[in-house]
Amino acid sequence: MLKIMKLHRSTVVLLSLAFAGSAFAAEDFRTDINPALRYYQAYLKTPKLEPADHDHLFVPEWRGQKLDHDFLSLIGTYDGQFKFLRAAAGAKVPCDWGIDMSDGPYTLMLGLAPAKAAAQTARLRVMWHLQNGRQADARDDLLAAFALGRNVTRDGTTISALVEFAIENIIGSIVAENFFQWEPNTLRQIADGLDASPARGTIAQSLPMEKASFCDWLMRKIRKSREENSGNDARLMEKLREIFDLAAGTPEEGEDKGFPDRVLKAAGGTVDGVLALVEEMAPLYDKAAVVEALPPAEFEEQIKPFMAFISNHPNPLVRKFFPFLEPCRAKEFAAQAKLAMVRAGIEYKLRGNAGLESVIDPFGAGPFSFRRFVLDGQDRGFELKSAYRGRGFDEVLIFVEKDGPPFKLDWKNAGEPIPKRGSKK
């Protein structure tokens, strides 16, 4: 028995009234508060659900189902969190997460997992809002989660950019899977809200921080070890080995036990040699940023020789810490394609073929490819396809115009039915 189901029926009714009224939707929030502060407050307001309650809310596939009072009681506990998320989305000042990157690659990025979880919660809240005729609330929760995704990148790291892409993908799916429920005016407001959101962070923009938080940090660590162990070369070499042993990763990450030995051998067994290896990395970040900022066609042309240069580089530090460039950019391109498809789908809904043709596929020479989507003999909506195939499959997004059994909206298995999943009780 779920804990939430033990609530008296009158309590459920009160929760329903409070959630339906969206008392915080009309509040005037201050717009001069750092959005990051609002986000940290939102994280503090995230309810700590019992395991059974969490599973009841997040495990089942809710699409195609009538959401019940138990669902309401659980999703309503996130009202406080979304009050702060909405306020953050309306801020007129830059987002500064206040993260001290002095620990370099060991800096804790505490806000990323809660940000993605908030986007996943927004998906359920939008479902509830739309089933109960609250278009404005669905719009506001959706756009608040989207703005959060954009703002996570303000710490300048690559991992934050990847979380941003994941959140954008979630938001795009939310729009598409509920397409049959959005009113035209709400769709226009969503499109305008997406355009008005903070600018997207990019992989290219993250590379200076990657250099500072690894290359520069590593240089400081080595120099500090040399100062602390002056005159004791054996102890100094031991400290350097410890530094590179940490960089080799944990067993769960695919521990590379021979990495410290390869670095010290390439350095000739001296501190100056190690510093030279680190210094050799620095200009490569600048070269990588140039490649990562190229438009799609030029990127595809230059990334292969650049990655071949990296993988064959004699410096073991270069070979170890530069392999992420190609897959990260592929995820960035895919996110760009999906968001453009969301805009194209909205324009098609509002203005027909003229609207569809008004949005250009950023990876093609014209609009997105369009076709009706039929599942089990029923026309369920339409599919847009981008010319981009950088991940080895077509980038598509299916917009659901008729409710029914759920199916996958995107990725390489788009259009496949989703097996039923039940709550773990």
Tab-separated table of C-alpha atoms in Angstrom:
chain	number	residue	atom	x	y	z
A	1	MET	CA	0.000	0.000	0.000
A	2	LEU	CA	1.418	3.354	-0.985
A	3	LYS	CA	1.929	5.766	1.864
A	4	ILE	CA	0.209	8.522	-0.075
A	5	MET	CA	-2.901	6.368	-0.394
A	6	LYS	CA	-3.381	6.525	3.345
A	7	LEU	CA	-4.375	10.172	3.152
A	8	HIS	CA	-7.954	10.969	4.052
A	9	ARG	CA	-10.072	11.726	0.989
A	10	SER	CA	-10.630	15.323	2.190
A	11	THR	CA	-6.867	15.834	2.171
A	12	VAL	CA	-6.704	14.672	-1.424
A	13	VAL	CA	-9.485	17.090	-2.364
A	14	LEU	CA	-7.649	19.983	-0.694
A	15	LEU	CA	-4.458	19.085	-2.549
A	16	SER	CA	-6.412	18.973	-5.779
A	17	LEU	CA	-7.892	22.414	-5.201
A	18	ALA	CA	-4.515	23.891	-4.315
A	19	PHE	CA	-2.825	22.417	-7.356
A	20	ALA	CA	-5.683	23.339	-9.661
A	21	GLY	CA	-5.644	26.938	-8.491
A	22	SER	CA	-1.913	27.328	-9.136
A	23	ALA	CA	-1.792	30.083	-6.559
A	24	PHE	CA	1.789	30.918	-7.401
A	25	ALA	CA	1.199	31.282	-11.141
A	26	ALA	CA	-0.006	34.863	-10.843
A	27	GLU	CA	2.500	36.039	-8.242
A	28	ASP	CA	4.876	38.861	-9.052
A	29	PHE	CA	8.394	37.609	-8.471
A	30	ARG	CA	11.480	39.727	-8.095
A	31	THR	CA	13.516	39.556	-11.273
A	32	ASP	CA	16.783	40.856	-9.825
A	33	ILE	CA	17.682	37.698	-7.863
A	34	ASN	CA	20.430	35.408	-9.157
A	35	PRO	CA	18.563	32.491	-10.797
A	36	ALA	CA	21.028	30.035	-9.267
A	37	LEU	CA	19.811	31.027	-5.804
A	38	ARG	CA	16.247	30.280	-6.898
A	39	TYR	CA	17.367	26.927	-8.286
A	40	TYR	CA	19.119	25.952	-5.063
A	41	GLN	CA	15.927	26.911	-3.208
A	42	ALA	CA	13.938	24.763	-5.645
A	43	TYR	CA	16.231	21.823	-4.974
A	44	LEU	CA	15.695	22.263	-1.231
A	45	LYS	CA	11.937	22.133	-1.828
A	46	THR	CA	12.126	18.865	-3.778
A	47	PRO	CA	9.996	16.410	-1.800
A	48	LYS	CA	11.684	13.323	-0.373
A	49	LEU	CA	9.224	10.681	-1.447
A	50	GLU	CA	9.063	7.236	0.058
A	51	PRO	CA	10.504	4.644	-2.376
A	52	ALA	CA	7.070	3.198	-3.105
A	53	ASP	CA	5.641	6.657	-3.767
A	54	HIS	CA	8.558	7.593	-6.017
A	55	ASP	CA	8.122	4.391	-8.013
A	56	HIS	CA	4.373	4.907	-8.279
A	57	LEU	CA	4.995	8.324	-9.826
A	58	PHE	CA	8.055	7.778	-12.021
A	59	VAL	CA	8.084	4.086	-12.998
A	60	PRO	CA	4.777	3.627	-14.863
A	61	GLU	CA	4.213	4.746	-18.436
A	62	TRP	CA	1.444	7.268	-17.821
A	63	ARG	CA	0.773	8.227	-21.431
A	64	GLY	CA	-2.621	7.028	-22.598
A	65	GLN	CA	-3.902	6.697	-19.029
A	66	LYS	CA	-6.280	8.754	-16.946
A	67	LEU	CA	-4.253	10.238	-14.108
A	68	ASP	CA	-5.817	9.516	-10.722
A	69	HIS	CA	-5.962	11.147	-7.277
A	70	ASP	CA	-2.915	9.229	-6.114
A	71	PHE	CA	-0.969	10.720	-9.006
A	72	LEU	CA	-2.284	14.182	-8.085
A	73	SER	CA	-1.348	13.810	-4.443
A	74	LEU	CA	2.228	12.941	-5.361
A	75	ILE	CA	2.814	15.376	-8.201
A	76	GLY	CA	1.268	18.171	-6.117
A	77	THR	CA	4.087	17.836	-3.583
A	78	TYR	CA	6.365	19.407	-6.207
A	79	ASP	CA	4.425	22.703	-6.207
A	80	GLY	CA	7.000	24.394	-3.994
A	81	GLN	CA	9.868	23.315	-6.209
A	82	PHE	CA	8.207	24.636	-9.341
A	83	LYS	CA	7.332	27.915	-7.673
A	84	PHE	CA	11.061	28.635	-7.444
A	85	LEU	CA	11.782	27.235	-10.906
A	86	ARG	CA	9.212	29.567	-12.441
A	87	ALA	CA	10.621	32.525	-10.540
A	88	ALA	CA	14.128	31.693	-11.764
A	89	ALA	CA	12.891	31.555	-15.358
A	90	GLY	CA	11.677	35.142	-15.038
A	91	ALA	CA	14.958	36.530	-13.744
A	92	LYS	CA	16.527	39.450	-15.608
A	93	VAL	CA	20.029	38.949	-14.221
A	94	PRO	CA	22.678	36.370	-15.213
A	95	CYS	CA	22.779	32.964	-13.575
A	96	ASP	CA	25.891	32.462	-11.437
A	97	TRP	CA	26.086	29.064	-9.737
A	98	GLY	CA	28.897	30.175	-7.440
A	99	ILE	CA	30.874	26.994	-8.102
A	100	ASP	CA	34.502	27.110	-6.979
A	101	MET	CA	36.455	25.184	-9.617
A	102	SER	CA	39.632	25.103	-7.493
A	103	ASP	CA	39.291	21.324	-7.135
A	104	GLY	CA	39.584	20.991	-10.888
A	105	PRO	CA	38.182	17.710	-12.199
A	106	TYR	CA	37.095	16.771	-8.675
A	107	THR	CA	34.774	19.740	-8.314
A	108	LEU	CA	31.321	18.583	-7.235
A	109	MET	CA	28.586	19.620	-9.691
A	110	LEU	CA	25.728	19.285	-7.244
A	111	GLY	CA	23.068	20.986	-9.331
A	112	LEU	CA	23.112	18.811	-12.441
A	113	ALA	CA	21.276	15.683	-11.301
A	114	PRO	CA	18.486	17.723	-9.631
A	115	ALA	CA	18.124	19.777	-12.811
A	116	LYS	CA	17.533	16.736	-14.992
A	117	ALA	CA	15.190	15.279	-12.375
A	118	ALA	CA	13.197	18.534	-12.431
A	119	ALA	CA	12.761	18.215	-16.204
A	120	GLN	CA	11.505	14.666	-15.759
A	121	THR	CA	9.079	15.888	-13.100
A	122	ALA	CA	7.921	18.654	-15.451
A	123	ARG	CA	6.886	15.947	-17.904
A	124	LEU	CA	4.451	14.494	-15.373
A	125	ARG	CA	3.195	17.883	-14.229
A	126	VAL	CA	2.461	18.910	-17.811
A	127	MET	CA	0.471	15.703	-18.308
A	128	TRP	CA	-1.620	16.461	-15.251
A	129	HIS	CA	-2.153	20.113	-16.141
A	130	LEU	CA	-3.271	19.316	-19.683
A	131	GLN	CA	-5.639	16.532	-18.632
A	132	ASN	CA	-7.296	19.039	-16.323
A	133	GLY	CA	-7.526	21.967	-18.737
A	134	ARG	CA	-4.735	24.092	-17.235
A	135	GLN	CA	-2.906	25.190	-20.355
A	136	ALA	CA	-1.116	28.126	-18.717
A	137	ASP	CA	0.262	25.971	-15.895
A	138	ALA	CA	1.482	23.350	-18.360
A	139	ARG	CA	3.187	26.070	-20.382
A	140	ASP	CA	4.821	27.700	-17.358
A	141	ASP	CA	6.184	24.463	-15.894
A	142	LEU	CA	7.502	23.437	-19.315
A	143	LEU	CA	9.278	26.739	-19.956
A	144	ALA	CA	10.645	26.881	-16.402
A	145	ALA	CA	12.304	23.492	-16.883
A	146	PHE	CA	13.633	24.553	-20.281
A	147	ALA	CA	15.176	27.730	-18.830
A	148	LEU	CA	16.790	25.636	-16.089
A	149	GLY	CA	18.357	23.445	-18.760
A	150	ARG	CA	19.818	26.485	-20.479
A	151	ASN	CA	21.072	27.972	-17.226
A	152	VAL	CA	22.916	24.866	-16.026
A	153	THR	CA	25.577	25.660	-18.615
A	154	ARG	CA	26.506	28.930	-16.951
A	155	ASP	CA	29.239	27.154	-14.984
A	156	GLY	CA	30.989	26.684	-18.333
A	157	THR	CA	31.709	22.941	-18.123
A	158	THR	CA	31.237	20.268	-20.760
A	159	ILE	CA	29.236	17.999	-18.464
A	160	SER	CA	26.754	20.822	-17.868
A	161	ALA	CA	26.364	21.319	-21.615
A	162	LEU	CA	25.571	17.615	-21.971
A	163	VAL	CA	22.939	17.872	-19.222
A	164	GLU	CA	21.499	20.882	-21.047
A	165	PHE	CA	21.142	18.810	-24.235
A	166	ALA	CA	19.432	16.041	-22.265
A	167	ILE	CA	16.952	18.500	-20.745
A	168	GLU	CA	16.220	20.060	-24.130
A	169	ASN	CA	15.457	16.591	-25.465
A	170	ILE	CA	13.078	15.950	-22.565
A	171	ILE	CA	11.281	19.253	-23.158
A	172	GLY	CA	10.961	18.570	-26.882
A	173	SER	CA	9.420	15.182	-26.142
A	174	ILE	CA	6.975	16.760	-23.682
A	175	VAL	CA	5.710	19.106	-26.392
A	176	ALA	CA	5.429	16.314	-28.971
A	177	GLU	CA	3.830	13.602	-26.823
A	178	ASN	CA	1.083	16.001	-25.672
A	179	PHE	CA	0.563	17.612	-29.064
A	180	PHE	CA	-3.083	16.625	-29.300
A	181	GLN	CA	-3.833	18.507	-26.058
A	182	TRP	CA	-2.107	21.853	-26.611
A	183	GLU	CA	-4.312	24.761	-27.631
A	184	PRO	CA	-3.030	26.902	-30.535
A	185	ASN	CA	-2.493	29.978	-28.365
A	186	THR	CA	-0.491	27.953	-25.866
A	187	LEU	CA	1.701	26.535	-28.615
A	188	ARG	CA	2.455	30.041	-29.850
A	189	GLN	CA	3.358	31.082	-26.314
A	190	ILE	CA	5.604	28.039	-25.942
A	191	ALA	CA	7.416	28.859	-29.189
A	192	ASP	CA	7.886	32.460	-28.058
A	193	GLY	CA	9.035	31.291	-24.640
A	194	LEU	CA	11.642	28.973	-26.143
A	195	ASP	CA	12.988	31.860	-28.207
A	196	ALA	CA	13.091	34.151	-25.158
A	197	SER	CA	14.932	31.649	-22.937
A	198	PRO	CA	18.615	32.054	-22.057
A	199	ALA	CA	21.044	31.277	-24.849
A	200	ARG	CA	22.171	27.689	-25.329
A	201	GLY	CA	25.553	26.749	-23.931
A	202	THR	CA	27.807	24.958	-26.401
A	203	ILE	CA	30.630	22.433	-26.315
A	204	ALA	CA	32.977	24.964	-27.902
A	205	GLN	CA	32.205	27.478	-25.141
A	206	SER	CA	32.976	24.867	-22.488
A	207	LEU	CA	36.528	24.143	-23.614
A	208	PRO	CA	38.173	27.138	-21.875
A	209	MET	CA	36.716	25.909	-18.575
A	210	GLU	CA	37.857	22.370	-19.379
A	211	LYS	CA	41.366	23.731	-19.860
A	212	ALA	CA	41.221	25.720	-16.617
A	213	SER	CA	39.729	22.908	-14.550
A	214	PHE	CA	42.089	20.220	-15.774
A	215	CYS	CA	45.160	21.479	-17.600
A	216	ASP	CA	45.729	24.571	-15.439
A	217	TRP	CA	44.708	22.697	-12.276
A	218	LEU	CA	47.150	19.902	-13.095
A	219	MET	CA	49.939	22.427	-13.602
A	220	ARG	CA	49.234	23.955	-10.179
A	221	LYS	CA	49.157	20.551	-8.489
A	222	ILE	CA	52.509	19.534	-9.975
A	223	ARG	CA	54.211	22.796	-9.088
A	224	LYS	CA	52.834	22.675	-5.562
A	225	SER	CA	54.107	19.115	-5.137
A	226	ARG	CA	57.534	20.209	-6.324
A	227	GLU	CA	57.605	23.021	-3.766
A	228	GLU	CA	56.426	20.780	-0.926
A	229	ASN	CA	58.915	18.031	-1.730
A	230	SER	CA	61.942	20.086	-2.684
A	231	GLY	CA	65.105	18.027	-2.280
A	232	ASN	CA	63.232	14.729	-2.027
A	233	ASP	CA	62.955	13.474	-5.604
A	234	ALA	CA	61.698	10.029	-4.582
A	235	ARG	CA	58.815	11.513	-2.595
A	236	LEU	CA	58.061	13.947	-5.424
A	237	MET	CA	57.803	11.133	-7.970
A	238	GLU	CA	55.501	9.287	-5.572
A	239	LYS	CA	53.216	12.334	-5.333
A	240	LEU	CA	53.149	12.716	-9.114
A	241	ARG	CA	52.244	9.060	-9.434
A	242	GLU	CA	49.350	9.621	-6.997
A	243	ILE	CA	48.088	12.571	-9.051
A	244	PHE	CA	48.043	10.583	-12.284
A	245	ASP	CA	46.664	7.522	-10.555
A	246	LEU	CA	43.641	9.618	-9.581
A	247	ALA	CA	43.323	10.844	-13.139
A	248	ALA	CA	43.332	7.220	-14.359
A	249	GLY	CA	39.827	6.758	-12.942
A	250	THR	CA	38.104	4.285	-10.663
A	251	PRO	CA	37.473	0.610	-11.480
A	252	GLU	CA	33.850	1.535	-12.232
A	253	GLU	CA	35.063	4.111	-14.766
A	254	GLY	CA	37.422	1.682	-16.464
A	255	GLU	CA	40.518	2.101	-14.342
A	256	ASP	CA	43.734	2.485	-16.350
A	257	LYS	CA	46.372	1.155	-13.955
A	258	GLY	CA	49.293	1.686	-16.322
A	259	PHE	CA	48.526	5.331	-16.971
A	260	PRO	CA	50.879	6.878	-14.333
A	261	ASP	CA	53.785	4.793	-15.623
A	262	ARG	CA	53.158	5.877	-19.206
A	263	VAL	CA	53.074	9.540	-18.209
A	264	LEU	CA	56.270	9.403	-16.148
A	265	LYS	CA	58.068	7.433	-18.861
A	266	ALA	CA	57.046	9.962	-21.530
A	267	ALA	CA	58.261	12.723	-19.206
A	268	GLY	CA	61.662	11.131	-18.863
A	269	GLY	CA	61.110	10.635	-15.149
A	270	THR	CA	61.497	14.346	-14.335
A	271	VAL	CA	59.160	17.044	-13.047
A	272	ASP	CA	60.190	19.370	-15.855
A	273	GLY	CA	59.278	16.647	-18.297
A	274	VAL	CA	55.857	16.222	-16.713
A	275	LEU	CA	55.245	19.975	-16.823
A	276	ALA	CA	56.229	19.988	-20.485
A	277	LEU	CA	53.617	17.311	-21.202
A	278	VAL	CA	50.946	19.386	-19.480
A	279	GLU	CA	52.006	22.571	-21.274
A	280	GLU	CA	51.774	20.712	-24.573
A	281	MET	CA	48.068	20.145	-23.924
A	282	ALA	CA	47.150	23.825	-23.499
A	283	PRO	CA	47.108	24.984	-27.148
A	284	LEU	CA	45.135	21.894	-28.152
A	285	TYR	CA	42.127	23.171	-26.206
A	286	ASP	CA	42.149	26.285	-28.380
A	287	LYS	CA	42.390	24.198	-31.553
A	288	ALA	CA	39.590	21.960	-30.316
A	289	ALA	CA	37.366	24.984	-29.611
A	290	VAL	CA	37.785	26.125	-33.210
A	291	VAL	CA	36.811	22.704	-34.559
A	292	GLU	CA	33.890	22.354	-32.143
A	293	ALA	CA	32.480	25.731	-33.231
A	294	LEU	CA	32.406	24.842	-36.937
A	295	PRO	CA	29.072	24.463	-38.735
A	296	PRO	CA	27.956	20.858	-39.298
A	297	ALA	CA	29.446	20.173	-42.731
A	298	GLU	CA	32.822	21.686	-41.886
A	299	PHE	CA	32.863	19.975	-38.504
A	300	GLU	CA	32.292	16.553	-40.068
A	301	GLU	CA	35.102	17.278	-42.507
A	302	GLN	CA	37.645	18.324	-39.878
A	303	ILE	CA	36.809	16.285	-36.776
A	304	LYS	CA	38.053	12.969	-38.199
A	305	PRO	CA	41.620	14.146	-38.961
A	306	PHE	CA	41.709	16.094	-35.705
A	307	MET	CA	40.686	13.028	-33.685
A	308	ALA	CA	43.220	10.909	-35.585
A	309	PHE	CA	45.875	13.463	-34.629
A	310	ILE	CA	44.763	13.226	-30.990
A	311	SER	CA	44.601	9.431	-30.842
A	312	ASN	CA	48.102	9.091	-32.341
A	313	HIS	CA	49.678	11.868	-30.295
A	314	PRO	CA	52.852	10.796	-28.445
A	315	ASN	CA	51.730	12.642	-25.304
A	316	PRO	CA	49.728	10.184	-23.120
A	317	LEU	CA	47.871	13.087	-21.485
A	318	VAL	CA	46.553	14.188	-24.865
A	319	ARG	CA	45.423	10.677	-25.789
A	320	LYS	CA	43.732	10.247	-22.411
A	321	PHE	CA	41.797	13.482	-22.064
A	322	PHE	CA	40.694	14.554	-25.530
A	323	PRO	CA	38.490	11.681	-26.775
A	324	PHE	CA	35.153	13.280	-25.866
A	325	LEU	CA	34.986	15.886	-28.636
A	326	GLU	CA	33.209	14.001	-31.403
A	327	PRO	CA	30.380	12.320	-29.426
A	328	CYS	CA	29.700	15.499	-27.449
A	329	ARG	CA	29.251	17.565	-30.584
A	330	ALA	CA	27.020	14.882	-32.089
A	331	LYS	CA	24.728	15.211	-29.060
A	332	GLU	CA	24.768	18.973	-29.470
A	333	PHE	CA	23.781	18.752	-33.128
A	334	ALA	CA	21.025	16.259	-32.312
A	335	ALA	CA	19.625	18.596	-29.652
A	336	GLN	CA	19.665	21.486	-32.136
A	337	ALA	CA	17.819	19.382	-34.677
A	338	LYS	CA	15.183	18.300	-32.168
A	339	LEU	CA	14.467	21.811	-30.937
A	340	ALA	CA	14.144	23.025	-34.521
A	341	MET	CA	11.716	20.164	-35.188
A	342	VAL	CA	9.661	21.281	-32.183
A	343	ARG	CA	9.435	24.758	-33.692
A	344	ALA	CA	8.550	23.322	-37.102
A	345	GLY	CA	5.863	21.092	-35.580
A	346	ILE	CA	4.313	24.054	-33.797
A	347	GLU	CA	4.312	26.149	-36.963
A	348	TYR	CA	2.718	23.296	-38.893
A	349	LYS	CA	-0.019	23.020	-36.266
A	350	LEU	CA	-0.665	26.757	-36.420
A	351	ARG	CA	-0.203	27.523	-40.121
A	352	GLY	CA	-0.179	24.256	-42.037
A	353	ASN	CA	2.343	23.632	-44.819
A	354	ALA	CA	3.348	27.286	-44.942
A	355	GLY	CA	4.301	27.102	-41.293
A	356	LEU	CA	6.211	23.863	-41.752
A	357	GLU	CA	8.191	25.306	-44.645
A	358	SER	CA	9.021	28.447	-42.666
A	359	VAL	CA	11.397	26.487	-40.400
A	360	ILE	CA	14.593	25.320	-42.079
A	361	ASP	CA	16.330	22.136	-41.028
A	362	PRO	CA	19.672	23.452	-39.685
A	363	PHE	CA	21.353	20.393	-41.239
A	364	GLY	CA	19.624	20.432	-44.616
A	365	ALA	CA	18.899	22.658	-47.554
A	366	GLY	CA	15.237	23.196	-46.758
A	367	PRO	CA	12.410	22.220	-44.399
A	368	PHE	CA	12.317	18.983	-42.449
A	369	SER	CA	11.016	15.858	-44.183
A	370	PHE	CA	7.350	15.282	-43.300
A	371	ARG	CA	5.164	12.194	-43.270
A	372	ARG	CA	2.070	10.960	-41.498
A	373	PHE	CA	2.717	8.436	-38.760
A	374	VAL	CA	0.496	5.337	-38.712
A	375	LEU	CA	0.624	2.744	-35.931
A	376	ASP	CA	-1.481	-0.423	-35.986
A	377	GLY	CA	-3.552	0.974	-38.838
A	378	GLN	CA	-4.321	4.259	-37.052
A	379	ASP	CA	-3.049	7.688	-38.036
A	380	ARG	CA	-1.555	8.920	-34.759
A	381	GLY	CA	0.203	12.079	-35.909
A	382	PHE	CA	3.128	13.162	-38.052
A	383	GLU	CA	6.867	12.632	-38.150
A	384	LEU	CA	9.550	15.191	-38.943
A	385	LYS	CA	12.999	14.025	-40.019
A	386	SER	CA	16.245	15.990	-40.130
A	387	ALA	CA	19.026	15.509	-42.640
A	388	TYR	CA	21.438	15.056	-39.730
A	389	ARG	CA	22.700	11.486	-39.219
A	390	GLY	CA	25.777	12.131	-37.110
A	391	ARG	CA	24.790	9.538	-34.505
A	392	GLY	CA	24.383	6.815	-37.097
A	393	PHE	CA	20.593	7.009	-37.475
A	394	ASP	CA	17.910	9.429	-38.653
A	395	GLU	CA	17.046	12.207	-36.213
A	396	VAL	CA	13.249	12.201	-36.135
A	397	LEU	CA	10.483	13.457	-33.861
A	398	ILE	CA	6.900	12.192	-33.934
A	399	PHE	CA	4.113	14.549	-32.860
A	400	VAL	CA	1.120	12.762	-31.318
A	401	GLU	CA	-2.161	14.108	-32.695
A	402	LYS	CA	-4.359	11.269	-31.447
A	403	ASP	CA	-4.163	9.723	-27.991
A	404	GLY	CA	-3.685	6.014	-27.596
A	405	PRO	CA	-1.085	3.382	-26.691
A	406	PRO	CA	2.317	5.047	-26.193
A	407	PHE	CA	5.207	4.680	-28.611
A	408	LYS	CA	8.738	6.007	-28.845
A	409	LEU	CA	8.888	9.495	-30.293
A	410	ASP	CA	12.518	9.788	-31.320
A	411	TRP	CA	15.970	8.189	-31.424
A	412	LYS	CA	16.812	5.185	-33.589
A	413	ASN	CA	13.751	3.197	-32.528
A	414	ALA	CA	11.208	5.970	-33.046
A	415	GLY	CA	7.723	4.662	-33.718
A	416	GLU	CA	8.113	1.417	-31.795
A	417	PRO	CA	5.367	0.647	-29.228
A	418	ILE	CA	6.330	0.978	-25.558
A	419	PRO	CA	5.629	-2.041	-23.357
A	420	LYS	CA	3.361	-1.401	-20.406
A	421	ARG	CA	5.168	-0.631	-17.180
A	422	GLY	CA	3.482	-0.811	-13.819
A	423	SER	CA	4.169	0.846	-10.499
A	424	LYS	CA	6.389	-1.056	-8.063
A	425	LYS	CA	4.207	-1.456	-4.999
